[in-house]
Coordinates of C-alpha atoms and ligand atoms in Angstrom, one line a residue:
M1 CA -41.5 8.9 -13.0
S2 CA -37.7 9.7 -13.1
I3 CA -36.2 9.4 -9.6
V4 CA -33.3 11.7 -9.1
W5 CA -31.1 9.6 -6.9
E6 CA -28.6 12.5 -6.2
S7 CA -31.0 14.3 -4.0
R8 CA -31.1 11.1 -2.1
Y9 CA -27.6 10.2 -1.4
A10 CA -26.6 10.3 2.2
L11 CA -24.7 12.8 3.6
R12 CA -21.8 10.8 4.3
M13 CA -21.4 10.8 0.2
N14 CA -20.6 14.8 0.3
G15 CA -16.6 14.1 1.0
I16 CA -16.6 11.1 -1.4
T17 CA -14.9 11.8 -4.6
S18 CA -13.7 9.4 -7.4
S19 CA -10.3 8.1 -6.8
T20 CA -7.9 10.1 -9.0
I21 CA -5.6 6.8 -9.5
R22 CA -8.4 5.0 -10.9
E23 CA -10.0 8.2 -13.1
L24 CA -5.8 8.7 -14.5
L25 CA -5.6 4.8 -15.2
K26 CA -8.5 5.0 -17.6
L27 CA -6.8 7.3 -19.6
T28 CA -3.9 5.4 -19.6
Q29 CA -5.2 2.0 -20.6
R30 CA -4.2 2.5 -24.5
P31 CA -1.8 -0.4 -24.9
E32 CA 0.6 2.5 -26.4
V33 CA 0.7 3.9 -23.4
I34 CA 4.0 3.5 -21.1
S35 CA 2.1 3.7 -17.7
F36 CA 4.3 4.2 -14.2
A37 CA 0.8 5.0 -12.9
G38 CA -0.9 2.0 -11.4
G39 CA 0.5 0.0 -8.6
L40 CA 0.3 -3.4 -10.4
P41 CA 2.7 -6.2 -9.7
A42 CA 4.0 -7.7 -13.0
A43 CA 0.8 -9.9 -14.7
E44 CA 3.5 -11.8 -16.5
Y45 CA 4.8 -13.5 -13.1
F46 CA 1.6 -14.5 -11.9
P47 CA 1.9 -18.1 -10.6
V48 CA -0.7 -19.5 -13.0
E49 CA 0.0 -23.1 -13.2
R50 CA 0.4 -23.0 -9.5
F51 CA -3.3 -21.3 -9.4
Q52 CA -4.8 -23.8 -11.9
A53 CA -3.7 -26.6 -9.8
A54 CA -4.9 -25.4 -6.7
C55 CA -8.1 -24.4 -8.3
Q56 CA -8.6 -28.0 -9.2
R57 CA -7.2 -29.4 -6.2
V58 CA -9.8 -27.5 -4.3
L59 CA -12.7 -28.4 -6.3
A60 CA -11.5 -31.8 -6.5
Q61 CA -11.1 -32.4 -2.8
S62 CA -13.0 -29.7 -0.8
A63 CA -15.7 -28.6 -3.4
H64 CA -18.5 -29.0 -0.7
Q65 CA -16.8 -26.6 1.6
A66 CA -15.4 -24.1 -0.8
L67 CA -18.7 -23.4 -2.6
Q68 CA -20.1 -22.7 1.0
Y69 CA -20.6 -19.9 3.2
S70 CA -18.1 -19.9 6.1
T71 CA -16.8 -18.1 9.0
T72 CA -16.6 -14.4 9.1
E73 CA -13.0 -14.8 10.7
G74 CA -11.6 -16.8 7.6
Y75 CA -10.3 -20.4 6.3
L76 CA -8.7 -21.5 9.7
P77 CA -5.8 -22.9 7.8
L78 CA -4.8 -19.8 6.0
R79 CA -5.1 -17.8 9.5
E80 CA -2.9 -20.5 10.8
F81 CA -0.4 -20.1 8.1
I82 CA -0.4 -16.2 8.3
A83 CA 0.1 -16.5 12.4
Q84 CA 2.8 -19.5 11.8
R85 CA 4.8 -17.3 9.3
L86 CA 4.6 -14.3 11.7
C87 CA 5.9 -16.2 14.4
E88 CA 8.7 -17.6 12.7
R89 CA 9.5 -14.0 11.3
Q90 CA 8.4 -11.4 13.2
F91 CA 6.5 -11.8 16.4
C92 CA 4.0 -14.4 17.8
V93 CA 0.1 -14.4 17.2
D94 CA -2.4 -17.4 16.9
A95 CA -4.8 -17.8 14.3
D96 CA -7.3 -16.1 16.9
N97 CA -5.5 -12.8 16.3
V98 CA -6.0 -13.1 12.5
L99 CA -8.9 -12.0 10.6
I100 CA -9.0 -12.6 6.6
T101 CA -10.4 -9.5 4.9
S102 CA -10.9 -8.8 1.1
G103 CA -8.2 -7.0 0.7
S104 CA -5.9 -5.0 2.7
Q105 CA -8.2 -2.3 1.1
Q106 CA -11.1 -3.6 3.1
A107 CA -9.2 -3.8 6.1
L108 CA -8.6 0.0 6.1
S109 CA -12.3 0.7 5.5
L110 CA -13.3 -2.0 8.4
I111 CA -10.4 -0.1 10.7
G112 CA -11.9 3.4 9.6
A113 CA -15.4 1.8 10.7
L114 CA -14.3 1.0 14.0
L115 CA -12.2 3.5 15.1
I116 CA -13.4 7.0 13.2
N117 CA -16.2 9.3 14.1
P118 CA -16.5 12.3 12.0
G119 CA -14.3 14.5 12.5
D120 CA -11.5 12.4 14.4
R121 CA -7.9 13.1 13.0
V122 CA -5.6 10.3 11.7
L123 CA -2.0 11.1 11.7
V124 CA -0.7 10.0 8.5
E125 CA 3.0 10.3 6.9
E126 CA 2.9 12.9 3.8
P127 CA 2.7 11.7 1.5
T128 CA 0.5 8.6 2.4
Y129 CA -1.3 5.9 0.7
L130 CA -4.3 7.4 -1.3
G131 CA -6.3 4.3 -0.7
A132 CA -6.7 4.9 3.2
L133 CA -7.6 8.4 2.4
Q134 CA -10.3 7.5 0.3
A135 CA -11.6 4.7 2.8
W136 CA -11.7 7.1 5.6
A137 CA -13.2 9.9 3.7
L138 CA -16.2 8.0 4.2
Y139 CA -16.2 8.1 7.6
Q140 CA -15.3 12.2 7.9
A141 CA -11.8 11.6 8.8
S142 CA -9.5 14.7 9.1
Y143 CA -5.7 14.8 9.3
V144 CA -2.4 15.6 10.9
G145 CA 0.3 15.0 8.3
V146 CA 4.0 14.5 9.2
P147 CA 6.6 15.2 6.7
T148 CA 8.9 12.3 5.5
D149 CA 12.4 12.2 4.1
G150 CA 14.8 9.5 2.8
D151 CA 14.6 7.9 6.4
G152 CA 10.8 7.9 6.5
I153 CA 8.5 9.7 8.6
C154 CA 10.4 12.8 10.5
T155 CA 10.0 11.4 14.0
D156 CA 11.6 15.2 15.2
Q157 CA 7.8 16.4 14.0
L158 CA 5.6 14.0 15.6
A159 CA 5.4 15.0 19.2
E160 CA 4.0 18.5 18.0
A161 CA 1.5 16.8 15.5
L162 CA 0.6 14.3 18.5
R163 CA -0.8 17.6 20.1
H164 CA -3.6 17.9 18.1
G165 CA -5.0 14.4 19.4
P166 CA -5.1 12.0 16.7
K167 CA -7.2 8.7 17.0
F168 CA -4.3 6.5 15.6
M169 CA -1.1 6.9 13.7
Y170 CA -1.4 5.2 10.1
I171 CA 2.0 4.2 9.1
L172 CA 3.7 2.6 6.4
P173 CA 7.0 0.8 7.7
N174 CA 8.5 -0.4 4.5
F175 CA 9.0 0.9 0.6
Q176 CA 6.5 3.0 1.1
N177 CA 3.3 3.7 -1.4
P178 CA 3.8 6.6 -2.9
A179 CA 7.4 7.5 -1.8
G180 CA 9.2 4.3 -1.5
V181 CA 10.9 5.2 1.5
T182 CA 11.5 2.9 4.6
I183 CA 11.3 3.8 7.9
S184 CA 15.2 3.6 9.7
A185 CA 15.6 1.1 12.4
E186 CA 16.0 4.2 15.0
R187 CA 12.9 6.0 13.8
R188 CA 11.2 2.7 14.2
R189 CA 12.2 3.1 18.0
E190 CA 11.6 6.9 18.6
L191 CA 8.1 6.5 16.8
V192 CA 6.9 3.6 19.2
R193 CA 8.6 5.6 22.3
I194 CA 6.7 8.6 21.1
A195 CA 3.1 6.7 20.6
H196 CA 4.0 5.3 24.1
E197 CA 4.6 8.7 25.4
H198 CA 1.2 10.2 24.0
G199 CA -0.8 6.7 24.6
V200 CA -1.3 6.6 20.6
P201 CA -2.0 3.6 18.9
I202 CA -0.4 2.5 15.6
V203 CA -2.1 1.0 12.8
E204 CA 0.9 -0.8 10.4
D205 CA 0.4 -1.2 6.7
D206 CA 2.8 -3.3 5.1
P207 CA 1.9 -4.8 1.8
Y208 CA 5.6 -4.3 0.3
G209 CA 8.0 -5.6 3.3
A210 CA 8.4 -9.0 1.5
L211 CA 9.6 -7.3 -1.6
R212 CA 12.9 -6.1 -0.5
F213 CA 16.1 -6.3 -2.9
E214 CA 18.9 -4.6 -0.9
G215 CA 19.9 -4.0 2.7
E216 CA 18.6 -6.2 5.9
D217 CA 14.9 -6.6 7.2
L218 CA 14.1 -4.4 9.7
D219 CA 11.9 -4.9 12.8
P220 CA 8.3 -4.0 12.3
L221 CA 6.7 -1.5 14.4
V222 CA 5.0 -4.5 16.5
V223 CA 8.6 -5.7 17.3
A224 CA 9.9 -2.1 18.2
D225 CA 6.9 -1.7 20.2
A226 CA 7.3 -5.1 22.3
E227 CA 10.9 -4.5 22.5
Y228 CA 10.1 -0.7 24.0
L229 CA 8.0 -2.4 26.4
G230 CA 10.9 -5.1 27.5
L231 CA 8.5 -7.7 26.2
G232 CA 10.7 -9.6 24.1
S233 CA 10.8 -9.1 20.5
S234 CA 8.7 -12.1 19.5
M235 CA 5.8 -11.1 22.2
Y236 CA 2.6 -9.1 20.4
S237 CA 1.7 -6.3 23.1
G238 CA -1.5 -5.6 21.0
N239 CA -0.8 -1.5 20.7
V240 CA -0.3 -2.3 17.0
I241 CA -2.6 -3.3 14.2
N242 CA -0.7 -4.9 11.4
L243 CA -2.0 -5.5 7.8
G244 CA -0.9 -7.8 5.3
T245 CA -1.8 -9.0 1.9
F246 CA -1.1 -11.5 -0.6
S247 CA -2.0 -8.8 -3.3
K248 CA 2.1 -7.8 -4.2
T249 CA 3.5 -11.3 -3.3
L250 CA 0.9 -13.6 -5.3
A251 CA -1.8 -11.7 -7.0
P252 CA -4.0 -9.0 -6.2
G253 CA -7.0 -10.3 -8.1
L254 CA -7.5 -12.7 -5.8
R255 CA -8.6 -10.1 -3.2
I256 CA -7.1 -11.9 0.0
A257 CA -5.4 -9.8 2.9
W258 CA -5.2 -10.0 6.7
I259 CA -5.7 -8.0 9.9
V260 CA -3.5 -8.9 13.1
A261 CA -4.8 -7.5 16.0
P262 CA -5.7 -8.1 19.7
K263 CA -8.5 -10.8 20.0
D264 CA -11.0 -8.3 21.5
V265 CA -10.3 -6.0 18.4
I266 CA -10.5 -8.8 15.9
A267 CA -14.1 -10.0 17.3
R268 CA -15.2 -6.4 16.9
L269 CA -14.0 -6.5 13.4
V270 CA -15.7 -9.4 12.7
Q271 CA -19.1 -8.0 13.7
L272 CA -17.9 -4.9 11.3
K273 CA -17.2 -7.4 8.2
Q274 CA -20.5 -9.3 8.6
G275 CA -22.1 -6.5 8.1
A276 CA -19.9 -5.5 4.9
D277 CA -19.4 -9.0 3.1
L278 CA -20.3 -11.8 5.9
H279 CA -16.7 -13.1 5.1
T280 CA -14.2 -13.0 2.0
S281 CA -14.5 -15.8 -0.6
T282 CA -14.0 -19.3 0.7
F283 CA -13.2 -20.5 -2.5
T284 CA -10.1 -18.0 -3.0
Q285 CA -9.2 -18.3 0.6
M286 CA -8.5 -21.9 -0.1
V287 CA -6.8 -21.4 -3.3
I288 CA -4.4 -18.9 -2.0
Y289 CA -3.8 -21.4 1.0
E290 CA -3.0 -24.3 -1.6
V291 CA -0.7 -22.0 -3.6
A292 CA 1.2 -20.3 -0.9
K293 CA 1.8 -23.4 1.2
D294 CA 5.1 -25.9 1.1
G295 CA 7.5 -22.8 0.9
F296 CA 5.9 -22.2 -2.7
I297 CA 5.3 -18.3 -1.6
D298 CA 8.9 -17.6 -0.5
Q299 CA 10.6 -19.0 -3.5
H300 CA 8.2 -17.0 -5.6
I301 CA 8.9 -14.2 -3.6
E302 CA 12.2 -14.6 -4.3
H303 CA 12.0 -14.6 -7.9
L304 CA 9.8 -11.4 -7.8
R305 CA 12.7 -9.9 -6.1
T306 CA 15.1 -10.5 -8.6
V307 CA 12.6 -9.2 -11.3
Y308 CA 11.4 -5.9 -9.9
R309 CA 15.3 -5.0 -8.7
K310 CA 16.0 -5.3 -12.4
R311 CA 13.0 -2.6 -13.4
R312 CA 13.8 -0.5 -10.3
D313 CA 17.6 -0.4 -11.4
A314 CA 16.6 0.3 -14.9
M315 CA 14.2 3.3 -13.8
L316 CA 17.4 4.6 -11.7
A317 CA 20.0 4.6 -14.5
A318 CA 17.6 6.1 -16.6
L319 CA 16.4 8.7 -14.5
D320 CA 20.3 9.7 -13.7
R321 CA 20.9 9.4 -17.7
F322 CA 17.8 11.5 -19.0
M323 CA 16.3 14.1 -16.0
P324 CA 17.4 17.3 -16.3
P325 CA 18.6 19.2 -13.2
G326 CA 16.0 20.4 -10.8
V327 CA 14.4 16.7 -10.5
Q328 CA 14.9 14.6 -7.7
W329 CA 13.8 11.1 -6.6
T330 CA 14.2 8.2 -4.2
H331 CA 16.2 5.5 -4.4
P332 CA 14.0 2.4 -2.7
D333 CA 15.8 -0.6 -1.4
G334 CA 12.2 -2.6 -2.6
G335 CA 8.8 -2.4 -3.4
L336 CA 7.0 -1.1 -6.3
F337 CA 7.3 2.8 -6.4
L338 CA 9.9 5.4 -6.6
W339 CA 9.0 9.1 -6.0
M340 CA 10.0 12.0 -8.0
Q341 CA 10.2 15.9 -7.0
L342 CA 9.4 17.8 -10.0
P343 CA 11.3 21.2 -10.4
E344 CA 9.7 24.1 -8.5
G345 CA 7.2 26.2 -10.6
L346 CA 5.8 23.2 -12.4
S347 CA 2.5 21.4 -11.6
D348 CA 2.6 17.5 -11.7
R349 CA -1.1 17.8 -13.3
A350 CA 0.1 19.9 -16.0
V351 CA 3.2 17.5 -16.6
F352 CA 0.6 14.2 -16.4
E353 CA -1.4 16.0 -18.9
A354 CA 1.5 16.7 -21.3
A355 CA 3.2 12.9 -20.6
V356 CA -0.2 11.3 -21.7
K357 CA 0.1 13.3 -24.9
R358 CA 3.5 11.2 -25.4
D359 CA 1.9 8.1 -24.0
V360 CA 3.4 8.0 -20.7
A361 CA 1.9 8.1 -17.1
F362 CA 2.4 8.6 -13.7
V363 CA 0.3 9.5 -10.6
P364 CA 0.9 13.0 -9.5
G365 CA 1.8 13.3 -6.5
G366 CA -0.4 15.4 -5.2
A367 CA -3.4 12.9 -4.5
F368 CA -1.2 11.5 -1.9
F369 CA -1.1 14.5 0.4
P370 CA -4.1 14.9 2.7
R371 CA -4.1 19.1 2.1
P372 CA -4.6 20.4 -1.2
D373 CA -1.1 22.8 -1.0
A374 CA 1.4 19.7 -1.9
P375 CA 4.5 20.2 -3.7
P376 CA 4.8 19.0 -7.6
T377 CA 5.8 15.4 -7.1
A378 CA 5.2 12.2 -9.2
R379 CA 4.6 8.5 -8.1
L380 CA 6.5 6.1 -10.7
N381 CA 5.6 2.4 -10.3
F382 CA 8.6 0.4 -11.7
S383 CA 7.2 -3.1 -11.3
C384 CA 4.9 -3.7 -14.1
M385 CA 6.8 -2.3 -17.3
D386 CA 10.0 -4.4 -18.9
E387 CA 13.2 -2.5 -19.0
E388 CA 13.1 -1.4 -22.1
R389 CA 10.0 0.3 -21.9
I390 CA 11.0 1.7 -18.3
V391 CA 14.0 3.4 -20.3
E392 CA 11.6 4.5 -23.1
G393 CA 9.1 5.7 -20.6
I394 CA 11.7 7.9 -18.4
R395 CA 13.1 9.3 -21.9
R396 CA 10.0 10.4 -23.1
L397 CA 9.0 12.0 -19.6
A398 CA 12.5 13.5 -19.2
D399 CA 11.6 15.2 -22.6
V400 CA 8.2 16.5 -21.5
I401 CA 9.7 18.0 -17.8
T402 CA 12.8 19.7 -19.8
E403 CA 10.4 21.4 -22.2
M404 CA 7.9 22.5 -19.6
Q405 CA 10.5 23.8 -17.8
N406 CA 11.9 25.9 -20.6
T407 CA 8.6 27.2 -21.8
V408 CA 7.2 27.9 -18.3
Q409 CA 7.8 30.7 -16.4
P410 CA 8.8 29.3 -12.6
V411 CA 6.4 30.7 -9.8
P412 CA 9.1 32.4 -7.7
S413 CA 9.4 30.8 -4.3
K414 CA 8.9 33.0 -1.3
Ligands
PLP1 C1 -0.1 0.8 1.2 C2 -1.1 0.0 0.9 N1 -2.3 -0.6 1.7 C3 -3.2 -1.2 1.3 C4 -3.4 -1.3 0.1 C5 -4.5 -2.1 -0.7 O1 -4.0 -3.6 -1.0 P1 -4.9 -4.7 -1.2 O2 -4.6 -5.1 -2.9 O3 -5.0 -5.9 -0.4 O4 -6.4 -4.7 -1.2 C6 -2.0 -1.2 -1.0 C7 -2.6 -1.3 -2.5 O5 -1.5 -0.7 -3.4 C8 -1.2 -0.6 -0.5 O6 -0.3 0.0 -1.4

């Protein structure tokens, strides 16, 4: 007997397709490819020695605890550490508001399980994080997209979008993945005001906020919300669920992130997480805590900011130098990505395929839109290639675009 598994898959699998990013990354893993495709932090700056020492310390001092099952909520000293850092910098919560997750990707998946019924709408920025769209495909979400510009989500279009009755808004406030844009302070205030007017909660996903190279840190939506309510900026009102991760500031391979939410919401998420994986690895939570504590994480972030800033500058300078007219790009003040608008008439897929033949890769922007008719765009990651390769990669990409512009008959705009 040979089982036809496909005939047995659950209906929810119908909406699930392979991640474009993962499929594309497979094509670009040859060492000769200059890849701007992944969202990878620079591996050469992982604090390997500090991790080695932390692993040894955890095993020498607390092996029985580290190797044992533990609570679903997460390792208490780590939850306290996260809560304390938030209190010092942004808004006040205690450890009971914090749930440790296996990456923010799991946080998104748990939030989907908690909030989304089949057909429920989620309001997202256009473009938005592809991983959220993937996570919520399982729950058969549909989307209301709101365009973004250089100041982030266009809040003047929010009220109209909210008429479609989304269950919640999913917002990336800082150096957004994929567009690299940051929501201005004024728009943050406007966003929470409109959210209150319509009684819609916000899920604020902020993996990149710590990686600012330029300008002032802006208050998260959690704080804008408290201010709107006149609670004092450090109070947590519970209207915004806030997500954070160590993936971009320490190392993504550890898969340690967190959700901040009201305690009753945390309790329900804990029930879901029990069904998903019982708890996030005890050992890695303890190691992350050992690595991050005593001010190390801040020193390390400072270092990353310097390195990533240089790489961003190299990419911006190369774009200025090589790109033909008709190509535009964002100027991110932090994070890992910038976003390129390709000349009208070119397809981002076709540019991608031609670029890979020249050993340079990016992610075609269409993947980040919750609709099929997206404009031709590209996400470029600047964090994981050195400056020399960045310049060479942009030069090759510019050549590809220039050649395609010269050969492809542009589709006349309507
Ligand atoms: C906006 C956003 N949310 C969530 C994630 C997932 O992060 P993690 O590695 O913590 O799962 C990413 C990763 O790139 C991201 O860009």
